[in-house]
Amino acid sequence: MSNRYNEAYEQSINDPDGFWGKIAQDCHWYKKWDKVLDDSNKPFYRWFKGGEVNTCYNAVDFHVDNGMGEQDAIIYDSPVTDTIKKYTYSQLKEKVAKFAGILVSKGVGKGDRVIIYMPMIPQAVFAMLACARIGAVHSVVFGGFAANELATRIDDAKPKVIVSASCGIEVKKVIEYKPLLDKAIELSDSKPDACIIFQRPQAKASMIKGRDFDWEEAMVTALPHDCVPVKATDPLYILYTSGTTGQPKGVVRDNGGHMVALKWSMGAIYGVEKGDVYWAASDIGWVVGHSYIVYGPLLKGCTTIIFEGKPVGTPDASVFWRIISQHKVKTLFTAPTAFRAIKREDPSAQLMSNFDLSCFKYLFLAGERLDPDTLSWAKNALRVPVIDHWWQTETGWAIAANCVGLHQFDVKPGSPTKSVPGWNMAVLGDDGTPVAEGEIGAIVAKLPLPPGTLPTLWQNDQRYIDSYLKVFPGYYETADAGFIDEDGYIFVMARTDDIINVAGHRLSTGGMEEVIAEHPDVAECAVMGVADQLKGQIPLGMMVLNAGVEKDHDTVVKEVIALVRNKIGPVAAFKTAVVVKRLPKTRSGKILRGTMRAIADKKDYKVPATIDDYSTLDEIEESLGEIGYGSKG
Ligand code: COA
Ligand code: AMP
């Protein structure tokens, strides 16, 4: 392994001030920091305290001021609308500055929140950057969430303005966003002063006079607004992510540390330089979209691709190859599920041979465990390094990866490789002490976390401590279980909480259980993530009905499925549920979800000695068999 990775790693751990302080000089600062790492208020660590910056300046204006105004900043490639549109850095600056002017005219100022509920269109990125430009805090909500989820986020973030679009397009379906937005505002206690709506030709949103404003009309008269210096420690955005309950966690990202870490990661991890074309095939509603569709590539001066489509069906399984070849993509980042979808449609990768992929250098995958089949299929078909890397919404960038920019490239299948510089990882047992090499335990990061990670949860320091820092004092608990081998390779095996990963989307089974429990006929329920060939995992619900319910079970199942779709959204992919007589429990009343999941996945399992009644497991096996799961399925 190259010394560049080793040297960087050693320095990042032994001298974080020196390491990050030097890297930070690569960014533009209105005022230099007083301290690189401020640890005066443990466990709340702050990076670059005293510094003043503007993330939008660094991501946009900086490049224009440095002679790159004519370079493409964004390529919007939308097979679902048959559109390809490019924006240079100068054009991006003009759009963002004007939209910032609109936000200011609606009363948005430094620290105010703006919710962005939009599909994958360039206007979503303009809105994010416009917030950063004026020091407002954006919170992007993924389009596949239902009104109820949006309302929860509105109530927590209390936005002054909401930016949305008339619709999103899911392959051929037009999904109207505005009725969902109206419903969410109706459901929420906190009401925005204004909504700015981008009307798309596929659907026209009806507007509420006095509250809703048309994006294009407002742009005609908008006055461009300049970048406003903010503190390095001021929040740039809030991104809500699934926790163990239905109440999502508002992950906060600051300006200074985020900007420094992301710009560095583009070169060090992903191996790209300014001017390269970088594509993260994800959605701006997820952390991958924030970090690697928007901020990372733009901070680095790359061209980023906004892809409004799916890996298959828009129009077929060759769309990734078409985009790589047409736009000269050097590095692609997506989730393994996208490759499983392509492989299913085109198992011998025949469609690939129609395209010149000589520009393509690296494939990075994350979001879920990279199964060996997908790894070897991608490697054989593409003949470029295929790199698994591991991270979370909370961390904002990779904890473990091959840092190809630091000349590190060593793959052990099943492992996202070693800790990235900045990350001091360990595996602890239940007693909080390190387990032996190769032994499974809780994967934790020694505090302080590097810059660009979460300093806290939005207005909830206590939940931040309780969720991440309490169980293992002095460490951040990733809630992933796994092991580190004798060579320092990390293996991420499973979540230790109620989070499941469905097609790379992070969802809370606890949140789904809360919704199902609202159904009047349901006495109790359990939702588990069971194995799925395409999506990695899908949720499966098991319900016990109230005594005396005479309704047909199929009807209750249909109603429950509709309830989850309406309350959480289609992204939950909750399509399978079954009525059971009882749920297996321990004598102390804990539902044995793990055992049921093992039965569904046809895996060996140990019957817990503390089970209250062994016969419930036979009943569960019968019920799962009826819907095609388990050995009886
Ligand atoms: N707005 C509205 N609805 C949305 C949506 C959005 N932005 N995104 C997804 N949905 C809907 C889908 O239309 C689908 O609805 P349906 O039940 O009516 O069919 C449902 O939510 C589930 O969507 P998805 O999980 O995307 O499944 P899919 O079957 O449409 O596609 C894949 C499967 C694997 C092709 C797709 O998930 C994919 O491309 N994944 C890439 C991974 C990724 O982007 N991960 C992010 C982290 S890197
Ligand atoms: P999210 O916050 O949506 O990015 O989801 C984070 C979770 O996805 C992690 O805690 C892991 O459980 C899982 N995950 C992400 N990347 C990987 C990976 N490369 N290998 C295994 N699991 C992963």
XYZ file of C-alpha atoms and ligand atoms in Angstrom:
704
model
C 0.000 0.000 0.000
C 1.198 3.467 -0.861
C 2.775 5.748 1.690
C 0.508 8.632 0.738
C -2.492 6.965 2.315
C -0.524 5.777 5.342
C 1.094 9.152 5.884
C -2.190 11.010 5.515
C -3.909 8.587 7.855
C -1.246 8.813 10.556
C -1.173 12.595 10.443
C -4.969 12.913 10.492
C -5.091 10.962 13.750
C -1.954 12.252 15.468
C -2.139 15.863 14.336
C -5.685 16.661 13.228
C -5.066 20.418 13.513
C -2.092 20.245 11.181
C -3.816 17.864 8.776
C -7.133 19.690 8.365
C -5.615 23.147 8.824
C -3.449 22.628 5.749
C -6.305 21.171 3.684
C -8.557 24.086 4.646
C -6.217 26.494 2.867
C -7.561 25.089 -0.375
C -10.863 26.906 0.267
C -11.763 30.575 0.262
C -12.193 32.150 3.709
C -13.429 35.682 4.437
C -11.784 35.308 7.831
C -9.366 32.612 8.890
C -10.308 30.360 11.807
C -9.015 30.964 15.338
C -8.786 27.274 16.036
C -8.887 24.257 13.728
C -10.446 21.942 16.320
C -12.239 23.449 19.279
C -12.657 20.832 21.997
C -13.564 23.211 24.811
C -17.144 21.934 25.083
C -16.892 18.140 24.874
C -18.623 16.113 23.532
C -19.540 18.950 21.162
C -16.473 19.449 18.987
C -16.393 22.320 16.478
C -14.132 22.745 13.472
C -12.645 26.019 12.258
C -14.193 28.118 15.001
C -13.814 31.839 14.410
C -13.570 31.362 10.645
C -15.973 32.987 8.185
C -16.902 31.477 4.850
C -19.609 31.063 2.291
C -20.176 27.571 0.896
C -21.961 28.883 -2.208
C -19.062 31.225 -2.935
C -16.675 28.287 -2.799
C -18.925 26.055 -4.898
C -19.839 28.582 -7.578
C -18.419 32.140 -7.620
C -14.905 31.011 -6.737
C -14.654 29.126 -10.030
C -16.054 32.043 -12.022
C -13.569 34.377 -10.311
C -10.798 31.953 -11.187
C -11.450 31.792 -14.906
C -13.660 28.717 -15.038
C -16.927 30.538 -15.771
C -17.341 28.842 -19.145
C -16.871 25.324 -17.815
C -19.993 23.206 -17.381
C -21.025 23.055 -13.757
C -24.197 21.029 -14.208
C -25.440 18.641 -16.852
C -29.123 17.890 -16.391
C -29.832 14.599 -18.121
C -33.464 13.601 -17.937
C -34.480 10.625 -20.056
C -37.963 10.841 -18.541
C -38.516 14.233 -20.190
C -36.083 13.669 -23.054
C -34.003 16.664 -21.978
C -30.291 17.377 -21.738
C -29.422 20.856 -20.523
C -26.055 22.231 -19.453
C -25.244 25.144 -17.154
C -21.794 26.699 -17.031
C -20.448 27.997 -13.729
C -21.328 31.569 -14.883
C -24.879 30.526 -15.738
C -25.166 28.677 -12.449
C -24.015 31.770 -10.589
C -26.653 33.888 -12.312
C -29.482 31.461 -11.521
C -28.414 30.969 -7.918
C -27.849 34.669 -7.248
C -31.289 35.505 -8.615
C -33.010 32.802 -6.646
C -31.190 34.010 -3.542
C -32.662 37.434 -4.310
C -36.147 35.906 -4.434
C -35.647 34.188 -1.073
C -34.482 37.461 0.484
C -37.508 39.253 -0.986
C -39.699 36.707 0.828
C -38.034 37.579 4.115
C -35.486 34.747 4.319
C -32.298 35.717 6.112
C -29.302 34.164 7.821
C -30.275 31.146 9.936
C -33.839 30.923 8.557
C -34.867 27.519 7.297
C -36.085 26.722 3.777
C -37.574 23.335 2.924
C -36.926 22.067 -0.588
C -39.319 19.344 -1.770
C -38.367 18.782 -5.365
C -37.634 16.175 -7.992
C -34.248 15.788 -9.695
C -34.228 19.036 -11.643
C -31.542 21.755 -11.685
C -33.870 24.154 -9.868
C -33.493 22.000 -6.756
C -29.747 22.607 -6.830
C -30.210 26.337 -7.510
C -32.445 26.505 -4.440
C -29.949 24.676 -2.215
C -27.069 26.897 -3.287
C -29.209 30.028 -3.001
C -29.867 29.180 0.643
C -26.153 28.694 1.241
C -25.504 32.016 -0.500
C -27.554 33.997 2.014
C -26.762 31.899 5.078
C -30.206 30.288 5.199
C -30.419 26.635 6.250
C -31.943 24.301 3.690
C -33.671 21.065 4.419
C -34.304 18.931 1.364
C -37.084 16.371 1.681
C -37.005 13.376 -0.649
C -39.862 13.389 -3.169
C -40.902 9.808 -2.422
C -42.069 10.741 1.083
C -45.760 11.307 1.725
C -47.420 14.467 3.044
C -47.312 13.231 6.604
C -43.516 12.816 6.573
C -43.137 16.232 4.984
C -45.364 17.699 7.701
C -43.187 16.168 10.437
C -40.153 17.863 8.896
C -41.985 21.181 8.491
C -42.908 21.116 12.161
C -39.353 20.405 13.222
C -37.505 22.773 10.877
C -40.164 25.536 10.890
C -39.257 26.863 7.447
C -40.022 30.433 6.443
C -40.306 29.373 2.815
C -40.898 26.060 1.035
C -39.624 25.525 -2.499
C -41.306 22.856 -4.577
C -42.284 21.844 -8.089
C -45.555 20.920 -9.700
C -44.490 17.310 -10.207
C -41.869 14.625 -10.330
C -41.686 11.934 -12.980
C -41.184 8.334 -11.985
C -40.353 6.524 -15.205
C -43.679 7.188 -16.957
C -45.802 8.206 -13.965
C -46.296 11.901 -13.256
C -46.359 12.384 -9.482
C -48.008 15.653 -8.529
C -46.090 17.231 -5.672
C -48.280 20.249 -5.017
C -51.285 18.377 -3.528
C -48.822 16.597 -1.205
C -47.277 19.913 -0.223
C -50.677 21.527 0.402
C -51.721 18.561 2.527
C -48.453 18.663 4.493
C -48.871 22.362 5.265
C -52.449 21.678 6.325
C -51.233 18.911 8.670
C -48.368 20.894 10.187
C -48.601 23.380 13.035
C -45.846 25.549 11.619
C -46.895 27.400 8.461
C -44.443 28.862 5.933
C -44.819 32.503 4.890
C -44.459 31.590 1.236
C -44.092 28.704 -1.212
C -42.217 29.048 -4.464
C -43.346 26.540 -7.056
C -41.548 25.528 -10.217
C -44.220 24.683 -12.771
C -43.271 21.804 -15.034
C -45.101 21.206 -18.306
C -46.137 17.685 -17.242
C -48.492 19.010 -14.511
C -49.747 22.434 -13.563
C -49.955 23.111 -9.857
C -52.875 25.134 -8.573
C -51.620 28.065 -6.556
C -52.898 29.576 -3.327
C -53.074 33.322 -3.759
C -50.857 35.294 -1.413
C -48.881 32.225 -0.308
C -47.700 30.531 -3.493
C -45.435 32.164 -6.061
C -44.420 30.984 -9.504
C -40.663 30.333 -9.772
C -40.260 31.555 -13.367
C -42.359 34.679 -12.847
C -40.370 35.578 -9.754
C -37.076 35.044 -11.618
C -38.021 37.649 -14.249
C -37.837 40.520 -11.785
C -35.453 38.998 -9.226
C -32.443 41.004 -8.130
C -29.273 38.935 -7.815
C -28.007 38.623 -4.266
C -24.352 38.355 -3.331
C -22.764 35.774 -1.013
C -23.048 36.556 2.683
C -20.190 35.577 5.022
C -21.310 33.124 7.699
C -19.510 31.533 10.609
C -17.733 28.294 9.758
C -19.756 26.707 12.560
C -23.130 28.034 11.316
C -25.489 25.385 9.933
C -25.581 24.899 6.175
C -28.343 22.347 6.116
C -30.535 19.953 8.059
C -31.134 16.546 6.537
C -33.715 14.374 8.209
C -32.952 10.688 8.375
C -34.701 7.665 9.799
C -34.244 6.933 13.458
C -35.708 4.127 15.497
C -39.058 5.885 15.806
C -41.312 7.707 13.372
C -39.721 11.010 14.437
C -36.784 11.471 12.043
C -33.437 12.804 13.203
C -32.456 16.244 11.906
C -28.793 15.791 11.025
C -27.072 19.198 11.033
C -24.140 20.057 8.766
C -22.007 23.129 9.311
C -20.410 25.316 6.636
C -16.656 25.314 7.275
C -15.866 21.709 8.164
C -18.245 20.397 5.516
C -16.683 22.484 2.766
C -13.137 21.506 3.715
C -13.809 17.781 4.086
C -15.911 17.424 0.944
C -13.550 19.311 -1.338
C -10.656 17.196 -0.076
C -12.629 13.950 -0.424
C -13.217 14.544 -4.137
C -9.527 14.226 -4.875
C -8.391 11.948 -2.066
C -11.199 9.386 -2.160
C -12.746 9.647 -5.618
C -9.639 10.534 -7.577
C -11.099 13.475 -9.509
C -9.607 16.855 -10.377
C -11.268 20.108 -11.250
C -12.695 19.924 -14.749
C -13.507 16.196 -14.468
C -17.064 14.948 -14.869
C -18.357 13.283 -11.720
C -21.695 11.551 -11.466
C -23.512 10.436 -8.347
C -26.602 8.577 -9.532
C -28.687 9.194 -6.449
C -31.261 11.800 -5.409
C -30.718 15.195 -3.824
C -33.113 14.067 -1.079
C -30.439 11.734 0.320
C -27.052 12.497 1.794
C -25.309 11.110 -1.292
C -27.125 13.735 -3.310
C -26.176 16.544 -0.930
C -22.532 15.573 -0.710
C -21.818 14.197 -4.159
C -24.379 15.562 -6.594
C -24.191 19.087 -5.242
C -21.503 20.204 -2.819
C -18.501 17.910 -3.372
C -18.259 18.136 -7.172
C -19.045 21.853 -7.291
C -16.589 22.717 -4.521
C -13.938 20.823 -6.475
C -14.802 22.580 -9.758
C -16.028 19.409 -11.463
C -19.018 19.015 -13.751
C -21.817 17.240 -11.905
C -24.683 15.318 -13.470
C -28.268 15.636 -12.350
C -29.918 12.463 -13.569
C -33.684 12.284 -13.610
C -34.244 8.645 -14.377
C -33.705 5.109 -13.146
C -30.980 2.592 -13.959
C -33.517 0.543 -15.896
C -36.658 1.497 -17.771
C -35.564 5.008 -18.785
C -35.533 3.736 -21.483
C -33.528 0.571 -20.747
C -30.577 -0.912 -18.891
C -28.062 0.952 -21.071
C -28.815 4.422 -19.739
C -25.841 4.458 -17.342
C -23.456 3.550 -20.181
C -25.031 6.146 -22.469
C -24.551 8.879 -19.879
C -20.983 7.875 -18.994
C -19.993 7.842 -22.635
C -21.928 10.921 -23.773
C -20.830 13.205 -20.931
C -17.356 11.698 -20.420
C -17.903 10.634 -16.824
C -14.713 9.757 -14.962
C -16.179 8.563 -11.650
C -19.639 7.141 -11.009
C -21.084 6.712 -7.553
C -24.303 4.780 -6.991
C -25.840 2.069 -4.824
C -25.333 -1.666 -5.471
C -29.096 -2.017 -5.983
C -28.816 0.038 -9.180
C -26.298 -2.460 -10.540
C -28.450 -5.389 -9.469
C -31.298 -3.833 -11.452
C -29.088 -3.473 -14.544
C -27.683 -6.980 -14.166
C -31.187 -8.429 -13.947
C -32.182 -6.818 -17.265
C -28.898 -7.336 -19.092
C -27.058 -10.218 -17.383
C -24.242 -10.435 -19.914
C -23.804 -6.635 -20.071
C -24.349 -6.745 -23.798
C -25.759 -3.235 -23.964
C -22.464 -1.887 -22.644
C -20.624 -2.832 -25.811
C -22.504 -0.155 -27.770
C -20.719 2.617 -25.894
C -17.192 3.975 -25.676
C -16.452 3.953 -21.967
C -12.755 4.781 -22.230
C -13.278 7.970 -20.163
C -14.549 5.937 -17.216
C -12.072 5.255 -14.425
C -13.804 4.328 -11.153
C -17.083 2.929 -9.908
C -17.874 3.690 -6.264
C -20.742 1.918 -4.521
C -22.314 2.635 -1.131
C -25.584 2.813 0.722
C -25.834 -0.889 1.540
C -23.602 -3.926 1.732
C -21.976 -4.711 -1.601
C -22.754 -8.351 -2.267
C -19.939 -10.345 -3.915
C -22.066 -11.199 -6.992
C -22.688 -7.559 -7.815
C -19.044 -6.703 -7.162
C -17.723 -9.336 -9.538
C -20.357 -8.636 -12.206
C -19.539 -4.916 -12.214
C -15.792 -5.560 -12.191
C -15.904 -8.039 -15.056
C -18.243 -5.953 -17.163
C -16.620 -2.548 -16.638
C -12.961 -3.488 -16.164
C -12.335 -0.547 -13.852
C -11.807 -0.540 -10.082
C -15.105 -1.144 -8.297
C -14.904 0.389 -4.864
C -17.183 -0.327 -1.966
C -17.246 2.458 0.593
C -19.171 2.867 3.785
C -20.790 5.907 5.296
C -23.995 7.336 6.719
C -26.182 10.413 6.562
C -24.675 11.439 9.876
C -21.076 11.237 8.695
C -21.620 13.160 5.444
C -18.733 11.417 3.711
C -16.972 8.070 3.750
C -15.761 6.439 6.950
C -14.071 3.600 5.082
C -13.002 3.498 1.439
C -10.173 2.906 -0.937
C -8.725 6.400 -1.294
C -7.714 6.135 -4.935
C -6.465 9.734 -4.939
C -3.979 8.733 -2.240
C -2.879 5.801 -4.378
C -4.619 3.318 -2.165
C -6.271 0.478 -3.992
C -6.667 -2.820 -2.235
C -9.901 -4.755 -2.380
C -10.997 -7.485 -0.032
C -14.453 -8.520 -1.227
C -17.042 -7.884 1.472
C -15.078 -5.024 3.013
C -15.291 -1.296 2.253
C -11.549 -1.309 3.068
C -9.837 0.685 5.795
C -10.663 3.857 7.680
C -10.379 7.012 5.611
C -7.997 9.652 7.063
C -9.787 11.430 9.899
C -11.576 8.316 11.140
C -10.295 6.436 14.175
C -12.425 3.303 14.192
C -12.800 0.513 16.744
C -15.068 -2.438 17.410
C -16.423 -2.692 20.936
C -18.233 -5.414 22.831
C -21.303 -4.895 25.018
C -19.045 -4.007 27.944
C -17.509 -1.141 25.969
C -14.080 -2.693 25.597
C -12.456 -3.534 22.245
C -13.103 -7.032 20.949
C -10.349 -9.165 19.411
C -9.429 -8.706 15.733
C -11.991 -10.414 13.534
C -14.625 -10.562 16.259
C -18.010 -8.938 15.693
C -19.117 -6.021 17.817
C -20.398 -2.457 17.592
C -18.416 -0.362 15.121
C -17.603 2.995 16.699
C -15.542 6.073 15.856
C -13.341 7.619 18.498
C -14.244 11.254 19.157
C -13.712 13.835 17.817
C -15.340 13.035 14.508
C -13.564 14.670 11.559
C -14.893 17.867 9.935
C -17.990 17.599 7.743
C -19.775 15.201 10.091
C -22.748 16.050 12.282
C -22.030 18.486 15.127
C -25.482 17.778 16.611
C -29.146 17.124 15.759
C -31.313 20.112 14.902
C -32.184 21.867 18.144
C -31.810 18.640 20.033
C -28.379 18.269 21.644
C -29.776 15.741 24.084
C -31.067 13.411 21.360
C -27.659 13.700 19.680
C -25.989 12.509 22.876
C -28.599 9.854 23.585
C -28.584 8.480 20.046
C -24.880 8.394 19.307
C -22.625 9.087 22.282
C -24.238 7.606 25.352
C -23.695 3.857 24.997
C -19.927 4.079 24.463
C -18.603 7.238 26.163
C -15.843 8.866 24.116
C -17.043 7.239 20.897
C -19.653 7.834 18.189
C -21.831 4.758 17.806
C -22.419 4.040 14.109
C -25.253 1.566 14.858
C -23.554 -0.781 12.421
C -22.158 -4.079 13.676
C -19.139 -5.716 12.135
C -15.472 -6.451 12.614
C -11.999 -5.224 11.741
C -9.580 -7.884 10.510
C -5.868 -8.283 11.195
C -4.999 -5.956 8.276
C -7.295 -3.182 9.457
C -10.072 -3.903 6.933
C -13.521 -3.062 8.197
C -16.420 -5.434 7.528
C -19.883 -3.946 8.004
C -22.372 -6.718 8.656
C -25.702 -5.377 9.934
C -27.460 -2.511 11.681
C -27.878 -2.844 15.407
C -31.127 -0.838 15.420
C -34.472 -0.835 13.609
C -33.114 0.672 10.410
C -33.410 -1.222 7.139
C -31.947 -0.421 3.762
C -34.415 -0.723 0.904
C -32.866 -0.098 -2.526
C -30.217 2.012 -0.816
C -32.918 4.032 0.947
C -32.729 4.174 4.723
C -36.025 3.425 6.435
C -37.204 2.859 9.971
C -39.142 -0.314 10.706
C -40.110 1.299 14.026
C -41.675 4.166 12.047
C -43.665 1.687 9.942
C -44.815 -0.157 13.052
C -46.108 3.114 14.490
C -48.212 3.657 11.359
C -49.549 0.081 11.261
C -50.482 0.269 14.927
C -52.840 3.136 14.044
C -55.048 0.741 12.074
C -58.147 0.138 14.225
C -58.088 -3.648 13.730
C -54.421 -4.153 14.618
C -53.581 -5.200 18.175
C -49.837 -5.456 17.690
C -47.350 -5.713 14.894
C -43.735 -6.141 13.910
C -41.960 -5.016 10.759
C -38.672 -6.588 9.707
C -36.353 -6.181 6.773
C -36.207 -9.421 4.812
C -33.772 -10.240 2.031
C -34.709 -9.134 -1.476
C -32.705 -9.924 -4.599
C -33.117 -6.487 -6.161
C -33.527 -4.064 -3.279
C -31.272 -5.800 -0.760
C -33.997 -5.678 1.847
C -37.725 -5.048 1.825
C -40.035 -4.530 4.781
C -42.356 -7.338 5.803
C -45.151 -6.674 8.286
C -46.702 -9.175 10.691
C -49.889 -8.228 12.448
C -52.010 -9.634 15.232
C -55.610 -8.467 14.972
C -57.836 -7.356 17.813
C -60.112 -10.023 19.264
C -63.450 -10.088 17.494
C -62.288 -8.598 14.186
C -64.245 -10.439 11.556
C -62.917 -8.646 8.513
C -61.246 -10.714 5.835
C -57.473 -10.805 6.491
C -56.669 -9.808 2.909
C -58.706 -6.648 3.352
C -56.820 -5.692 6.509
C -53.501 -6.377 4.761
C -54.507 -4.143 1.826
C -55.613 -1.384 4.169
C -52.403 -1.534 6.150
C -50.293 -1.405 2.985
C -52.246 1.626 1.795
C -51.847 3.262 5.204
C -48.049 2.962 5.134
C -47.925 4.257 1.561
C -50.105 7.237 2.459
C -48.357 8.078 5.706
C -44.711 7.334 4.900
C -44.706 7.228 1.121
C -44.124 4.909 -1.818
C -40.391 4.860 -1.054
C -41.091 2.626 1.953
C -41.848 -0.134 -0.586
C -44.126 -1.718 2.006
C -46.014 -4.267 -0.060
C -45.952 -7.465 1.985
C -47.762 -8.179 5.226
C -49.457 -11.105 6.867
C -51.880 -11.628 9.723
C -50.561 -13.995 12.405
C -52.154 -15.447 15.523
C -49.401 -14.320 17.887
C -45.955 -12.784 17.736
C -43.118 -14.761 19.315
C -41.779 -13.023 22.388
C -39.333 -13.487 25.179
C -40.763 -14.011 28.640
C -40.085 -10.348 29.322
C -42.244 -9.388 26.333
C -39.612 -8.501 23.712
C -40.746 -9.416 20.190
C -38.273 -11.789 18.539
C -37.870 -9.884 15.283
C -34.434 -11.361 14.556
C -35.763 -14.903 14.844
C -38.703 -14.139 12.556
C -36.381 -12.521 10.036
C -34.165 -15.600 10.057
C -37.202 -17.802 9.428
C -38.306 -15.596 6.523
C -34.795 -15.592 5.026
C -34.454 -19.366 5.498
C -31.411 -18.877 7.679
C -30.328 -21.014 10.586
C -31.352 -19.574 13.897
C -31.051 -20.454 17.530
C -34.302 -20.573 19.439
C -33.776 -18.182 22.332
C -33.903 -19.925 25.697
C -36.079 -17.115 27.017
C -38.900 -17.596 24.480
C -42.346 -17.500 26.083
C -43.936 -20.221 23.945
C -42.114 -22.365 21.392
C -45.232 -23.127 19.370
C -45.514 -19.518 18.165
C -42.482 -20.133 15.949
C -44.291 -22.958 14.136
C -47.279 -20.695 13.639
C -45.034 -17.953 12.246
C -43.411 -20.406 9.872
C -46.869 -21.435 8.624
C -47.986 -17.836 8.122
C -44.794 -16.837 6.329
C -45.117 -19.906 4.135
C -48.550 -18.703 3.032
C -46.970 -15.592 1.524
C -43.990 -17.384 0.005
C -41.374 -16.851 2.717
C -39.361 -19.267 4.798
C -38.770 -22.947 4.135
C -42.500 -23.585 3.799
C -42.838 -20.796 1.213
N -40.830 10.798 -5.942
C -41.969 10.072 -5.902
N -41.986 8.725 -5.820
C -40.820 8.100 -5.770
C -39.588 8.790 -5.789
C -39.635 10.189 -5.883
N -38.524 10.907 -5.907
N -38.595 7.886 -5.735
C -39.155 6.678 -5.656
N -40.494 6.805 -5.698
C -41.477 5.717 -5.684
C -41.301 4.811 -6.903
O -42.024 5.277 -8.011
C -41.855 3.506 -6.389
O -43.267 3.605 -6.404
P -44.235 2.374 -6.769
O -44.384 1.599 -5.500
O -45.494 3.052 -7.180
O -43.591 1.595 -7.853
C -41.444 3.496 -4.920
O -41.225 4.877 -4.573
C -40.181 2.726 -4.632
O -39.122 3.320 -5.380
P -37.695 2.669 -5.577
O -37.207 2.154 -4.294
O -36.821 3.632 -6.300
O -37.998 1.390 -6.425
P -38.158 1.184 -7.969
O -38.739 -0.181 -8.113
O -38.882 2.314 -8.624
O -36.647 1.160 -8.524
C -34.283 0.745 -8.310
C -35.699 0.241 -8.025
C -33.283 -0.228 -7.746
C -34.113 0.828 -9.817
C -34.132 2.125 -7.681
O -34.403 2.070 -6.309
C -32.781 2.777 -7.866
O -32.433 3.293 -8.896
N -31.977 2.835 -6.830
C -30.707 3.506 -6.919
C -30.199 3.681 -5.562
C -30.188 5.052 -5.034
O -30.462 6.012 -5.681
N -29.853 5.092 -3.749
C -29.685 6.292 -2.998
C -28.494 6.219 -2.118
S -26.965 6.024 -3.041
P -27.711 6.309 5.018
O -27.725 7.115 6.248
O -28.996 6.321 4.262
O -26.545 6.659 4.135
O -27.525 4.792 5.456
C -26.409 4.447 6.212
C -26.380 2.984 6.468
O -26.314 2.260 5.227
C -25.142 2.558 7.204
O -25.240 2.761 8.596
C -25.040 1.093 6.823
O -25.915 0.313 7.581
C -25.496 1.103 5.387
N -24.350 1.207 4.480
C -23.942 2.280 3.800
N -22.867 1.988 3.034
C -22.575 0.686 3.265
C -21.559 -0.218 2.793
N -20.666 0.163 1.908
N -21.558 -1.479 3.299
C -22.484 -1.879 4.197
N -23.464 -1.089 4.659
C -23.517 0.184 4.204
